[in-house]
Structure formats: structure tokens, C-alpha cells
Amino acid sequence: MMSIKTNEELSILIDKATSGDEKSLETIIASVQDLVFNLSLRMLGVFPDAEDATQEILLKVITHLSSFKKESSFSTWVFSIASNHLKNYKKSMFAQHPLSFEYYGYDIENGAAEDLPDLTQDIEKSLLAEELKLSCTNVMLQCLDAESRCIFILGTMFKVDSRIAGEILGITPEAYRQRLSRVRKKMAEFLENYCGEYGQGKCKCKNRLNYAIQTHRLQPQNLAFTSSKEKEVILDVKNAMEEVDDLAGRFDFCKTYASPETLNKFIKDFLQSTQISTIQSSGMEGM
């Protein structure tokens, strides 16, 4: 599949797609699929929920593509659709079972992680520890409210500048910078106090493997993070790389991944089974 190198190429593809060209539409969706998946993964915490939400968001992009006015970058428009969808997403595991920093901290301090049988199923402990670290820090994001979580992800993971982020979230650039600084400091303080991997806390992943397996937070036969391919997600916006505080180096767990192959199949099957012209005349309902 061709890659999109310039905004002019993207504009031509969008015109072709909205006129019913399936290949152009498939190329456009492929260009933002990883972006949407990674935003969904950080917003919702686990891979299955992220994949389901990504499918729903990409369908929104497909069905409303004709409404894109080219007044902002395409990825900004997609981010706006995705963030609105994810902030109000009620079907995820953590929407049903909310977390808080107080609960997470209490579990670290009081969870019975000692004197448990070996449940690692002969899988290399260093691999399990890495999986737990990546999973734990991702789940920790669920302790933030949805708006704060989205601000943190846009600013820390995608490094979206305040003007673009403000446009996505419907707030001023100044408000975005202030809120990003506050939420980054909150995350850094928690890591410093409790996490022995990223701070001075007592919690070490290698010491909590059996506890994590016993409490179903770690599944030795399903290592989603460490089995996923890391991939740089490129935005088609000019980032100012603003430094709102001195915490930039504290959040290197914010990696990006290639979206699951099942998403590619879902999109291809959907496009092949549906009349694109009918889809794209569906209007803006549900945005």
C-alpha cells in the first residue's frame, strides 16, 4: 500500500475516497490507524478494549470523511474524533471498574506479594517483569480522569503542541499547558513515591510477578506489550516540542506500537462489504 508523503497527496486521496475510490480510502485509514490505536490503548488501558474502540473510531472517520474541510491537519481532525469518542467510552474494563491513585498506592503498600508459589510457568522472569512494567504504567494512567488522561497522552506521548492540543480538546493553549504541567507532576510524584522502576518507591516488578499473576493482572501466556512491535507514530502536524516542565525524561514508558493485524483485516473486510457512497452520506450524527 502506498504511503502518504505530502498534504497535497493526502488531499487528492481524500477527494478520490469521497468520490468512492476504495483504495484511496484504505490508504487514508492506514495512515491514521496506528495513531488511533495508540491513543485508544493509553486511554483505555488494555489491548482488547483499545482494539474495539479503534474499530469504532475508524468507522467514524470513514463515515464522516466528506465532512473534513481541510482547515486543519488531517491528524488533528482524527485526534478530535478519537479523543471525544474515548473520553466518553463506557464499555471498557476500567470504565466499569474505575481506579484511583489512592487505591493503586494502597495496593502497592499492602498487597500480599510475598510468600506466594511460583506461577510464572517457566517463562523468563525478566520478560514477565518487562511486561508487568509496561502494563502497570499504562494501567496507572487510568487513575486520571478521562480529560486529564487525554491531556497527558497528547502532551507526553505524542508531544502535540499547545495550539494543536487546545484545538483538539476545545480549550485554550494556555489552559492546556497549565493542565498538562499539573497532571505530569501528579504522575511523576506517584512514580517517585511508589515505583522502584521509575522512582524511589519500594515496588519492583520482578518482586510482584506471582502477585500480579494471582490477581490476573499478568497473564504469562498473553504478553500483549512485549509481543507487540514498537513503531514510531508520525503526525502530519508541526510540533513545537514545547517543554512545559522539566519532567520530559520521566515518562519513557510511553512507547507507541503497531496496531494489531486484526484491525487491517477488519477495515479491508468492512470496505469490501459496504457501499462507500452509502457510508459517506451518513452525516455527522454521533460525532
C-alpha positions in Angstrom: 0.0 0.0 0.0 1.3 3.5 -0.9 2.4 5.8 1.9 1.2 9.5 2.1 4.2 11.8 1.9 2.7 15.3 1.5 -0.5 17.1 2.4 -1.2 17.5 -1.3 -1.1 13.8 -1.8 -3.5 13.4 1.2 -5.9 16.0 -0.2 -6.0 14.2 -3.6 -6.6 10.8 -1.8 -9.5 12.3 0.3 -11.1 13.7 -2.8 -10.8 10.3 -4.5 -12.1 8.5 -1.4 -15.1 10.7 -1.0 -15.9 10.0 -4.7 -16.0 6.3 -4.0 -12.4 5.1 -4.5 -11.9 2.2 -2.1 -8.1 2.0 -2.4 -7.7 5.7 -1.6 -9.9 5.3 1.4 -8.0 2.3 2.6 -4.7 4.2 2.3 -6.1 7.1 4.3 -7.3 4.9 7.1 -4.0 3.1 7.2 -2.2 6.4 7.7 -4.0 7.1 11.0 -4.7 3.6 12.2 -1.7 3.3 14.5 -2.3 6.8 15.8 -5.8 5.9 16.8 -4.9 2.6 18.3 -2.1 4.0 20.5 -4.4 6.8 21.8 -7.0 4.2 22.5 -4.6 1.9 24.3 -3.4 4.6 26.6 -6.9 6.0 27.2 -8.5 2.6 27.9 -5.6 0.6 29.5 -5.8 -2.8 27.8 -5.4 -4.2 24.2 -8.8 -5.7 23.7 -10.7 -2.6 24.7 -8.3 -0.5 22.6 -8.9 -2.6 19.5 -12.7 -2.4 19.9 -12.6 1.3 20.3 -10.2 1.8 17.4 -12.6 -0.1 15.1 -15.4 2.2 16.2 -13.3 5.4 15.7 -12.0 4.4 12.3 -15.6 3.7 11.2 -16.5 7.3 12.4 -13.6 8.6 10.3 -14.8 6.7 7.3 -18.4 7.7 7.5 -17.6 11.3 8.1 -14.7 11.8 5.8 -16.7 14.0 3.5 -17.1 16.5 6.4 -13.4 17.1 6.7 -12.9 20.7 5.5 -9.1 20.7 5.2 -9.0 23.7 7.5 -6.7 21.8 10.0 -4.4 18.9 9.5 -6.0 15.6 9.0 -4.4 14.0 12.1 -5.8 16.9 14.2 -9.2 16.2 12.8 -8.8 12.4 13.6 -7.5 13.2 17.1 -10.6 15.3 17.8 -12.9 12.5 16.7 -10.9 9.9 18.7 -10.5 11.9 21.9 -14.2 12.8 22.0 -15.1 9.1 21.5 -12.6 7.8 24.1 -13.4 10.4 26.8 -17.0 9.2 26.7 -16.3 5.5 26.2 -18.2 3.4 28.8 -17.6 -0.1 27.6 -14.0 -0.6 28.7 -12.9 -2.6 31.7 -11.7 0.5 33.6 -14.9 2.4 32.9 -16.7 -0.4 34.7 -14.1 -0.7 37.4 -12.5 2.8 38.0 -9.1 3.2 39.5 -7.6 5.9 41.7 -4.1 6.8 42.8 -5.2 6.1 46.4 -6.3 2.6 45.6 -3.1 1.9 43.5 -0.9 3.2 46.2 -2.7 1.2 48.9 -2.3 -2.0 46.8 1.4 -1.4 46.4 1.9 -0.8 50.1 -0.4 -3.6 51.3 -0.7 -6.2 48.5 0.4 -9.6 49.7 3.2 -10.1 47.2 5.4 -12.2 49.5 5.4 -16.0 50.1 3.4 -16.9 47.0 4.1 -20.1 44.9 5.9 -19.7 41.6 3.2 -19.0 39.0 5.5 -17.9 36.1 5.0 -21.2 34.2 8.7 -21.4 33.3 8.6 -18.2 31.3 11.7 -16.0 31.6 11.2 -13.7 34.6 12.9 -10.7 33.0 10.3 -10.9 30.2 7.5 -11.1 32.6 8.9 -8.2 34.6 9.1 -6.0 31.5 5.5 -6.9 30.6 4.3 -6.0 34.1 6.2 -2.7 34.0 4.7 -1.7 30.7 1.2 -2.9 31.7 1.4 -1.3 35.2 2.4 2.1 33.9 -0.4 2.0 31.3 -3.0 1.0 33.8 -1.7 3.7 36.1 -3.0 6.2 33.6 -6.5 5.0 34.4 -6.2 6.7 37.8 -6.5 10.0 36.0 -9.9 11.3 34.9 -10.6 11.0 31.2 -9.8 14.6 30.3 -6.6 14.7 32.3 -5.6 11.3 30.8 -6.1 12.6 27.3 -4.1 15.8 28.0 -1.2 13.7 29.5 -1.2 11.4 26.5 -1.3 14.1 23.9 1.5 16.1 25.6 3.7 13.3 26.8 3.3 10.5 24.3 2.5 12.3 21.1 4.2 15.6 22.1 1.4 17.7 20.5 2.0 21.4 20.9 -0.4 23.5 22.9 -2.1 25.2 19.9 -3.0 21.9 18.3 -3.9 20.2 21.6 -6.1 23.1 22.5 -7.9 22.8 19.2 -8.4 19.0 19.7 -9.7 19.4 23.2 -11.6 22.7 22.8 -9.6 24.6 25.4 -7.1 27.5 25.1 -3.4 26.7 24.6 -2.6 28.3 27.9 -5.2 26.2 29.7 -3.7 23.1 28.1 -0.2 23.9 29.1 -1.2 24.5 32.7 -3.2 21.3 32.9 -0.5 19.3 31.3 2.1 20.6 33.7 -0.2 19.7 36.7 -1.0 16.2 35.5 2.6 15.4 34.6 3.7 16.5 38.1 1.0 14.3 39.6 2.1 11.3 37.7 5.8 12.0 38.5 5.0 12.3 42.2 3.2 9.0 42.3 6.0 7.2 40.4 8.6 8.8 42.7 6.8 7.7 45.9 5.7 4.2 44.9 7.5 2.9 41.9 11.0 1.4 42.2 11.4 1.3 38.4 10.9 5.0 37.7 11.3 6.5 41.2 12.4 5.8 44.7 9.4 3.6 45.8 9.6 0.1 47.1 7.6 -1.6 44.3 9.8 -3.6 41.9 8.2 -5.5 39.1 10.4 -8.6 39.5 9.2 -9.0 43.1 5.5 -8.8 42.2 5.3 -11.3 39.3 3.4 -14.0 41.3 1.1 -11.5 42.9 0.3 -10.0 39.5 -0.4 -13.4 38.1 -2.5 -14.4 41.1 -4.6 -11.3 40.7 -4.9 -11.7 36.9 -3.0 -8.5 36.2 -0.4 -10.5 34.3 -1.0 -13.4 32.0 2.2 -15.4 31.3 0.6 -16.9 28.1 -0.6 -13.5 26.8 2.2 -10.9 26.9 0.5 -8.2 24.9 3.0 -5.4 25.4 6.3 -7.3 24.9 4.9 -9.2 22.0 3.8 -6.1 20.2 6.0 -4.4 17.7 7.2 -0.9 18.6 6.6 1.7 15.9 7.1 5.4 15.7 3.8 7.1 15.0 4.3 10.1 12.8 1.9 13.0 12.9 1.2 15.3 9.9 1.3 18.4 12.2 4.3 20.6 13.0 5.1 20.0 16.7 6.6 22.9 18.6 8.1 20.3 21.1 7.2 22.7 24.0 8.7 21.9 27.4 6.1 22.9 29.9 8.1 21.5 32.8 11.4 19.5 33.5 9.7 16.1 33.5 10.3 15.1 29.9 12.6 12.3 30.7 10.4 10.7 33.4 7.9 9.0 31.1 9.8 6.8 28.7 7.2 4.1 29.2 5.1 6.0 26.7 6.0 3.8 23.7 4.0 3.5 20.6 3.1 0.2 18.9 2.0 -1.1 15.5 -1.8 -1.7 15.6 -2.9 -5.4 15.6 -3.1 -7.1 12.2 -6.8 -7.9 13.0 -7.5 -4.2 12.5 -6.2 -4.3 9.0 -8.4 -7.2 8.2 -11.4 -5.5 9.9 -11.0 -2.4 7.7 -10.5 -4.4 4.5 -13.5 -6.6 5.1 -15.6 -3.6 6.0 -14.7 -1.7 2.9 -15.2 -4.7 0.7 -18.6 -5.5 2.1 -20.2 -2.0 2.1 -21.1 0.6 -0.5 -18.7 3.5 0.3 -21.0 6.1 -1.2 -23.8 5.0 1.1 -21.5 5.1 4.1 -20.2 8.6 3.5 -23.6 10.1 3.1 -24.5 9.1 6.7 -23.9 12.7 8.0 -22.5 13.8 11.3 -24.8 12.1 13.8 -22.9 10.6 16.7 -19.8 12.7 16.3 
